Amino acid sequence: MATSAAPLPVAGYDWFLNDDPDEPRLSYGMAQSDDVPLSLMCAPGSGKIGLSLATDRAPQRRSLTVESGGDSETFPAQVEPSDMHDGLYLVATAPASHPVFQRFDRLGWLAVWNDDQRAVMAAQPGSESRAARFLEQCR
């Protein structure tokens, strides 16, 4: 069930933007660590976003559901081995113009469902604009 209430940020976690001109990347995790549960990447102007969710177990379904501010969507996904940790990555592609990303652009938070587990990823105060900058590069 989607919600439009803004979640509270988790201490130590935030969205980090890498403005690489060839492949911008927006990652949610802890600064200066390998603890990065979700990364979004794109080719500038492609209109497509790659999502990569770290997981420690094989998912029951081959899909990734994202939500923000009451909008949600489920995208087909593939499972890939992780080169960063002992787990796996659930990898999907989504249109940058999808309403869930438009909400993320405005609100600065995204929730991701992996099977029945929901992870909410909210920006720390002052970093909400990173999502908007990333999505502008992708569109």
Short mmCIF file of N, CA and C in Angstrom, two decimals:
data_model
loop_
_atom_site.label_atom_id
_atom_site.label_comp_id
_atom_site.label_asym_id
_atom_site.label_seq_id
_atom_site.Cartn_x
_atom_site.Cartn_y
_atom_site.Cartn_z
N MET A 1 0.83 -1.18 0.00
CA MET A 1 0.00 0.00 0.00
C MET A 1 0.87 1.23 0.00
N ALA A 2 0.66 2.14 -0.92
CA ALA A 2 1.46 3.35 -1.04
C ALA A 2 0.99 4.39 -0.05
N THR A 3 1.90 5.25 0.32
CA THR A 3 1.57 6.33 1.24
C THR A 3 2.12 7.64 0.72
N SER A 4 1.45 8.74 1.03
CA SER A 4 1.92 10.03 0.57
C SER A 4 2.60 10.81 1.68
N ALA A 5 2.56 10.33 2.93
CA ALA A 5 3.23 11.01 4.03
C ALA A 5 4.74 10.89 3.86
N ALA A 6 5.43 11.98 4.13
CA ALA A 6 6.88 11.97 3.97
C ALA A 6 7.53 11.19 5.11
N PRO A 7 8.34 10.20 4.80
CA PRO A 7 9.03 9.45 5.84
C PRO A 7 10.20 10.26 6.40
N LEU A 8 10.61 9.90 7.60
CA LEU A 8 11.75 10.56 8.22
C LEU A 8 13.05 9.97 7.68
N PRO A 9 14.08 10.80 7.51
CA PRO A 9 15.37 10.26 7.08
C PRO A 9 15.97 9.36 8.16
N VAL A 10 16.79 8.42 7.74
CA VAL A 10 17.49 7.52 8.65
C VAL A 10 18.86 8.13 8.92
N ALA A 11 19.22 8.23 10.19
CA ALA A 11 20.51 8.81 10.57
C ALA A 11 21.65 8.11 9.84
N GLY A 12 22.53 8.90 9.25
CA GLY A 12 23.71 8.37 8.56
C GLY A 12 23.49 8.00 7.11
N TYR A 13 22.24 7.90 6.67
CA TYR A 13 21.93 7.54 5.29
C TYR A 13 21.43 8.75 4.53
N ASP A 14 21.78 8.83 3.25
CA ASP A 14 21.33 9.93 2.41
C ASP A 14 21.48 9.53 0.94
N TRP A 15 20.95 10.39 0.08
CA TRP A 15 21.13 10.24 -1.37
C TRP A 15 22.40 10.98 -1.76
N PHE A 16 23.26 10.33 -2.55
CA PHE A 16 24.52 10.92 -3.00
C PHE A 16 24.54 10.93 -4.52
N LEU A 17 24.88 12.08 -5.09
CA LEU A 17 24.88 12.25 -6.53
C LEU A 17 26.30 12.27 -7.07
N ASN A 18 26.54 11.43 -8.07
CA ASN A 18 27.80 11.45 -8.82
C ASN A 18 27.45 12.01 -10.19
N ASP A 19 27.91 13.21 -10.48
CA ASP A 19 27.60 13.90 -11.73
C ASP A 19 28.50 13.47 -12.89
N ASP A 20 28.83 12.22 -12.99
CA ASP A 20 29.65 11.72 -14.09
C ASP A 20 28.97 12.09 -15.40
N PRO A 21 29.65 12.75 -16.33
CA PRO A 21 29.00 13.16 -17.57
C PRO A 21 28.57 12.00 -18.47
N ASP A 22 29.19 10.83 -18.31
CA ASP A 22 28.82 9.67 -19.14
C ASP A 22 27.75 8.79 -18.49
N GLU A 23 27.72 8.73 -17.16
CA GLU A 23 26.73 7.92 -16.46
C GLU A 23 26.48 8.51 -15.07
N PRO A 24 25.58 9.50 -15.00
CA PRO A 24 25.23 10.03 -13.68
C PRO A 24 24.69 8.91 -12.81
N ARG A 25 24.95 9.02 -11.50
CA ARG A 25 24.51 7.97 -10.57
C ARG A 25 24.02 8.65 -9.30
N LEU A 26 22.86 8.20 -8.85
CA LEU A 26 22.29 8.64 -7.58
C LEU A 26 22.20 7.40 -6.70
N SER A 27 22.90 7.43 -5.58
CA SER A 27 22.96 6.26 -4.71
C SER A 27 22.47 6.62 -3.32
N TYR A 28 21.77 5.68 -2.71
CA TYR A 28 21.31 5.85 -1.35
C TYR A 28 22.13 4.95 -0.45
N GLY A 29 22.72 5.53 0.57
CA GLY A 29 23.51 4.73 1.49
C GLY A 29 24.23 5.59 2.49
N MET A 30 25.27 5.01 3.08
CA MET A 30 26.12 5.71 4.05
C MET A 30 27.34 6.24 3.31
N ALA A 31 27.68 7.48 3.61
CA ALA A 31 28.85 8.12 2.99
C ALA A 31 30.12 7.32 3.31
N GLN A 32 31.01 7.27 2.35
CA GLN A 32 32.32 6.64 2.50
C GLN A 32 32.23 5.19 2.97
N SER A 33 31.23 4.46 2.45
CA SER A 33 31.11 3.05 2.83
C SER A 33 30.58 2.24 1.65
N ASP A 34 30.59 0.93 1.82
CA ASP A 34 30.00 0.03 0.82
C ASP A 34 28.53 -0.24 1.11
N ASP A 35 27.98 0.39 2.14
CA ASP A 35 26.59 0.22 2.52
C ASP A 35 25.71 1.10 1.62
N VAL A 36 25.40 0.59 0.43
CA VAL A 36 24.61 1.31 -0.57
C VAL A 36 23.52 0.36 -1.07
N PRO A 37 22.35 0.39 -0.41
CA PRO A 37 21.30 -0.54 -0.81
C PRO A 37 20.70 -0.28 -2.19
N LEU A 38 20.70 0.97 -2.65
CA LEU A 38 20.08 1.27 -3.94
C LEU A 38 20.91 2.26 -4.72
N SER A 39 21.10 1.98 -6.01
CA SER A 39 21.73 2.92 -6.93
C SER A 39 20.85 3.09 -8.15
N LEU A 40 20.76 4.33 -8.61
CA LEU A 40 20.07 4.66 -9.85
C LEU A 40 21.12 5.23 -10.80
N MET A 41 21.08 4.82 -12.05
CA MET A 41 22.05 5.33 -13.02
C MET A 41 21.37 5.50 -14.37
N CYS A 42 21.99 6.31 -15.24
CA CYS A 42 21.41 6.51 -16.57
C CYS A 42 22.48 7.01 -17.53
N ALA A 43 22.17 6.92 -18.81
CA ALA A 43 22.94 7.60 -19.83
C ALA A 43 22.24 8.96 -20.01
N PRO A 44 22.97 10.06 -19.95
CA PRO A 44 22.33 11.38 -20.04
C PRO A 44 21.41 11.49 -21.25
N GLY A 45 20.21 11.99 -21.01
CA GLY A 45 19.24 12.20 -22.07
C GLY A 45 18.56 10.94 -22.58
N SER A 46 18.83 9.79 -21.99
CA SER A 46 18.29 8.52 -22.48
C SER A 46 16.81 8.33 -22.16
N GLY A 47 16.35 9.00 -21.11
CA GLY A 47 14.97 8.80 -20.69
C GLY A 47 14.75 7.51 -19.92
N LYS A 48 15.83 6.79 -19.61
CA LYS A 48 15.73 5.52 -18.89
C LYS A 48 16.63 5.54 -17.66
N ILE A 49 16.14 4.89 -16.62
CA ILE A 49 16.90 4.78 -15.38
C ILE A 49 17.16 3.31 -15.11
N GLY A 50 18.39 3.00 -14.75
CA GLY A 50 18.74 1.66 -14.28
C GLY A 50 18.67 1.66 -12.76
N LEU A 51 18.02 0.68 -12.19
CA LEU A 51 17.92 0.54 -10.74
C LEU A 51 18.68 -0.70 -10.32
N SER A 52 19.43 -0.60 -9.25
CA SER A 52 20.20 -1.73 -8.74
C SER A 52 20.02 -1.79 -7.23
N LEU A 53 19.28 -2.80 -6.77
CA LEU A 53 18.97 -2.97 -5.35
C LEU A 53 19.80 -4.12 -4.79
N ALA A 54 20.59 -3.84 -3.77
CA ALA A 54 21.37 -4.88 -3.11
C ALA A 54 20.45 -5.70 -2.22
N THR A 55 20.63 -7.02 -2.26
CA THR A 55 19.83 -7.91 -1.43
C THR A 55 20.71 -9.06 -0.95
N ASP A 56 20.39 -9.57 0.23
CA ASP A 56 21.20 -10.66 0.77
C ASP A 56 20.59 -12.03 0.53
N ARG A 57 19.45 -12.04 -0.18
CA ARG A 57 18.80 -13.33 -0.46
C ARG A 57 18.19 -13.31 -1.85
N ALA A 58 18.03 -14.48 -2.41
CA ALA A 58 17.41 -14.57 -3.73
C ALA A 58 15.94 -14.15 -3.62
N PRO A 59 15.49 -13.22 -4.44
CA PRO A 59 14.11 -12.76 -4.36
C PRO A 59 13.14 -13.83 -4.85
N GLN A 60 11.92 -13.81 -4.28
CA GLN A 60 10.87 -14.74 -4.70
C GLN A 60 10.34 -14.35 -6.08
N ARG A 61 10.25 -13.05 -6.32
CA ARG A 61 9.75 -12.55 -7.61
C ARG A 61 10.87 -11.81 -8.33
N ARG A 62 10.83 -11.83 -9.62
CA ARG A 62 11.81 -11.13 -10.44
C ARG A 62 11.24 -9.77 -10.84
N SER A 63 11.00 -8.95 -9.81
CA SER A 63 10.48 -7.61 -10.06
C SER A 63 10.92 -6.70 -8.92
N LEU A 64 10.87 -5.41 -9.20
CA LEU A 64 11.22 -4.38 -8.24
C LEU A 64 10.09 -3.37 -8.23
N THR A 65 9.52 -3.11 -7.07
CA THR A 65 8.45 -2.13 -6.94
C THR A 65 9.00 -0.90 -6.25
N VAL A 66 8.78 0.27 -6.86
CA VAL A 66 9.20 1.53 -6.26
C VAL A 66 7.96 2.39 -6.03
N GLU A 67 8.02 3.21 -4.98
CA GLU A 67 6.90 4.11 -4.68
C GLU A 67 7.44 5.43 -4.15
N SER A 68 6.65 6.47 -4.33
CA SER A 68 6.95 7.78 -3.78
C SER A 68 5.67 8.60 -3.77
N GLY A 69 5.32 9.13 -2.63
CA GLY A 69 4.19 10.04 -2.52
C GLY A 69 2.87 9.54 -3.03
N GLY A 70 2.62 8.25 -2.94
CA GLY A 70 1.34 7.70 -3.38
C GLY A 70 1.37 7.06 -4.75
N ASP A 71 2.40 7.28 -5.53
CA ASP A 71 2.56 6.60 -6.82
C ASP A 71 3.47 5.40 -6.63
N SER A 72 3.16 4.32 -7.33
CA SER A 72 4.03 3.15 -7.28
C SER A 72 3.99 2.43 -8.63
N GLU A 73 5.02 1.65 -8.88
CA GLU A 73 5.08 0.86 -10.10
C GLU A 73 6.00 -0.33 -9.87
N THR A 74 5.69 -1.42 -10.52
CA THR A 74 6.51 -2.62 -10.47
C THR A 74 7.16 -2.82 -11.83
N PHE A 75 8.47 -3.00 -11.81
CA PHE A 75 9.24 -3.19 -13.04
C PHE A 75 9.86 -4.58 -13.04
N PRO A 76 9.89 -5.25 -14.21
CA PRO A 76 10.57 -6.55 -14.30
C PRO A 76 12.05 -6.37 -13.94
N ALA A 77 12.62 -7.39 -13.30
CA ALA A 77 14.01 -7.29 -12.86
C ALA A 77 14.76 -8.60 -13.11
N GLN A 78 16.06 -8.48 -13.10
CA GLN A 78 16.95 -9.63 -13.21
C GLN A 78 17.78 -9.71 -11.94
N VAL A 79 18.25 -10.89 -11.62
CA VAL A 79 19.13 -11.09 -10.47
C VAL A 79 20.55 -11.23 -10.99
N GLU A 80 21.46 -10.47 -10.39
CA GLU A 80 22.87 -10.52 -10.79
C GLU A 80 23.74 -10.69 -9.55
N PRO A 81 24.88 -11.38 -9.67
CA PRO A 81 25.77 -11.51 -8.53
C PRO A 81 26.37 -10.16 -8.16
N SER A 82 26.66 -9.98 -6.88
CA SER A 82 27.25 -8.74 -6.41
C SER A 82 28.77 -8.84 -6.41
N ASP A 83 29.42 -7.78 -6.84
CA ASP A 83 30.87 -7.73 -6.76
C ASP A 83 31.31 -6.92 -5.53
N MET A 84 30.33 -6.37 -4.78
CA MET A 84 30.64 -5.53 -3.61
C MET A 84 30.46 -6.29 -2.28
N HIS A 85 29.57 -7.28 -2.26
CA HIS A 85 29.29 -7.99 -1.01
C HIS A 85 28.87 -9.42 -1.34
N ASP A 86 28.50 -10.18 -0.32
CA ASP A 86 28.16 -11.59 -0.51
C ASP A 86 26.77 -11.83 -1.05
N GLY A 87 26.00 -10.78 -1.30
CA GLY A 87 24.63 -10.94 -1.75
C GLY A 87 24.47 -10.86 -3.25
N LEU A 88 23.32 -10.36 -3.64
CA LEU A 88 22.92 -10.24 -5.04
C LEU A 88 22.42 -8.83 -5.31
N TYR A 89 22.23 -8.54 -6.59
CA TYR A 89 21.58 -7.30 -7.00
C TYR A 89 20.31 -7.66 -7.77
N LEU A 90 19.26 -6.95 -7.49
CA LEU A 90 18.05 -7.01 -8.28
C LEU A 90 18.12 -5.79 -9.19
N VAL A 91 18.15 -6.01 -10.51
CA VAL A 91 18.41 -4.95 -11.48
C VAL A 91 17.22 -4.78 -12.40
N ALA A 92 16.79 -3.52 -12.57
CA ALA A 92 15.63 -3.22 -13.42
C ALA A 92 15.90 -1.94 -14.20
N THR A 93 15.08 -1.72 -15.23
CA THR A 93 15.12 -0.49 -16.02
C THR A 93 13.72 0.12 -16.00
N ALA A 94 13.69 1.45 -15.90
CA ALA A 94 12.41 2.16 -15.81
C ALA A 94 12.49 3.47 -16.58
N PRO A 95 11.35 3.96 -17.09
CA PRO A 95 11.36 5.26 -17.76
C PRO A 95 11.52 6.39 -16.74
N ALA A 96 12.41 7.32 -17.03
CA ALA A 96 12.65 8.46 -16.13
C ALA A 96 11.42 9.34 -16.00
N SER A 97 10.52 9.27 -16.97
CA SER A 97 9.32 10.11 -16.96
C SER A 97 8.16 9.50 -16.16
N HIS A 98 8.34 8.30 -15.62
CA HIS A 98 7.25 7.64 -14.90
C HIS A 98 6.81 8.51 -13.71
N PRO A 99 5.50 8.55 -13.40
CA PRO A 99 5.01 9.38 -12.29
C PRO A 99 5.70 9.11 -10.95
N VAL A 100 6.12 7.88 -10.68
CA VAL A 100 6.79 7.62 -9.40
C VAL A 100 8.09 8.41 -9.32
N PHE A 101 8.79 8.56 -10.42
CA PHE A 101 10.04 9.33 -10.41
C PHE A 101 9.77 10.83 -10.41
N GLN A 102 8.65 11.25 -10.98
CA GLN A 102 8.27 12.66 -10.89
C GLN A 102 7.99 13.03 -9.44
N ARG A 103 7.34 12.13 -8.69
CA ARG A 103 7.11 12.37 -7.26
C ARG A 103 8.43 12.38 -6.50
N PHE A 104 9.29 11.43 -6.80
CA PHE A 104 10.61 11.37 -6.15
C PHE A 104 11.36 12.67 -6.40
N ASP A 105 11.27 13.18 -7.62
CA ASP A 105 11.88 14.45 -8.00
C ASP A 105 11.43 15.56 -7.05
N ARG A 106 10.14 15.62 -6.78
CA ARG A 106 9.59 16.69 -5.94
C ARG A 106 9.75 16.44 -4.44
N LEU A 107 9.66 15.18 -4.01
CA LEU A 107 9.59 14.88 -2.59
C LEU A 107 10.93 14.48 -1.95
N GLY A 108 11.84 13.94 -2.73
CA GLY A 108 13.14 13.55 -2.20
C GLY A 108 13.16 12.23 -1.46
N TRP A 109 12.11 11.41 -1.60
CA TRP A 109 12.13 10.08 -0.99
C TRP A 109 11.56 9.04 -1.94
N LEU A 110 12.06 7.85 -1.78
CA LEU A 110 11.66 6.72 -2.60
C LEU A 110 11.60 5.51 -1.68
N ALA A 111 10.61 4.66 -1.88
CA ALA A 111 10.55 3.38 -1.16
C ALA A 111 10.68 2.28 -2.20
N VAL A 112 11.34 1.20 -1.82
CA VAL A 112 11.56 0.08 -2.72
C VAL A 112 11.07 -1.19 -2.03
N TRP A 113 10.30 -1.98 -2.76
CA TRP A 113 9.82 -3.27 -2.27
C TRP A 113 10.62 -4.37 -2.94
N ASN A 114 11.11 -5.28 -2.14
CA ASN A 114 11.74 -6.50 -2.62
C ASN A 114 10.98 -7.63 -1.96
N ASP A 115 10.13 -8.31 -2.73
CA ASP A 115 9.19 -9.28 -2.19
C ASP A 115 8.30 -8.55 -1.17
N ASP A 116 8.33 -8.97 0.09
CA ASP A 116 7.46 -8.34 1.09
C ASP A 116 8.20 -7.35 1.98
N GLN A 117 9.44 -7.04 1.65
CA GLN A 117 10.24 -6.10 2.45
C GLN A 117 10.25 -4.72 1.79
N ARG A 118 9.87 -3.70 2.58
CA ARG A 118 9.83 -2.32 2.09
C ARG A 118 10.96 -1.55 2.74
N ALA A 119 11.78 -0.89 1.92
CA ALA A 119 12.86 -0.04 2.41
C ALA A 119 12.58 1.39 1.97
N VAL A 120 12.45 2.29 2.92
CA VAL A 120 12.19 3.69 2.64
C VAL A 120 13.51 4.44 2.66
N MET A 121 13.72 5.25 1.64
CA MET A 121 14.98 5.97 1.46
C MET A 121 14.68 7.45 1.31
N ALA A 122 14.82 8.18 2.42
CA ALA A 122 14.49 9.61 2.46
C ALA A 122 15.75 10.45 2.53
N ALA A 123 15.73 11.57 1.81
CA ALA A 123 16.86 12.50 1.81
C ALA A 123 16.97 13.21 3.16
N GLN A 124 18.19 13.48 3.55
CA GLN A 124 18.44 14.31 4.73
C GLN A 124 18.08 15.77 4.39
N PRO A 125 17.72 16.57 5.37
CA PRO A 125 17.42 17.98 5.10
C PRO A 125 18.57 18.65 4.36
N GLY A 126 18.23 19.33 3.28
CA GLY A 126 19.24 20.02 2.48
C GLY A 126 19.72 19.26 1.26
N SER A 127 19.42 17.97 1.19
CA SER A 127 19.90 17.19 0.03
C SER A 127 18.76 16.72 -0.87
N GLU A 128 17.55 17.22 -0.64
CA GLU A 128 16.39 16.79 -1.41
C GLU A 128 16.53 17.07 -2.90
N SER A 129 17.28 18.09 -3.28
CA SER A 129 17.41 18.47 -4.69
C SER A 129 18.29 17.52 -5.50
N ARG A 130 19.00 16.63 -4.87
CA ARG A 130 19.88 15.71 -5.61
C ARG A 130 19.08 14.81 -6.55
N ALA A 131 17.92 14.36 -6.11
CA ALA A 131 17.07 13.52 -6.97
C ALA A 131 16.65 14.30 -8.20
N ALA A 132 16.24 15.54 -8.02
CA ALA A 132 15.81 16.37 -9.15
C ALA A 132 16.95 16.59 -10.13
N ARG A 133 18.14 16.86 -9.63
CA ARG A 133 19.31 17.07 -10.52
C ARG A 133 19.62 15.81 -11.31
N PHE A 134 19.58 14.66 -10.64
CA PHE A 134 19.84 13.39 -11.32
C PHE A 134 18.80 13.14 -12.42
N LEU A 135 17.54 13.24 -12.07
CA LEU A 135 16.47 12.96 -13.03
C LEU A 135 16.49 13.92 -14.21
N GLU A 136 16.86 15.15 -13.99
CA GLU A 136 16.97 16.11 -15.10
C GLU A 136 18.04 15.65 -16.09
N GLN A 137 19.13 15.12 -15.60
CA GLN A 137 20.18 14.63 -16.49
C GLN A 137 19.72 13.42 -17.30
N CYS A 138 18.88 12.58 -16.71
CA CYS A 138 18.43 11.36 -17.37
C CYS A 138 17.39 11.64 -18.43
N ARG A 139 16.53 12.62 -18.20
CA ARG A 139 15.45 12.90 -19.14
C ARG A 139 16.03 13.51 -20.38
#
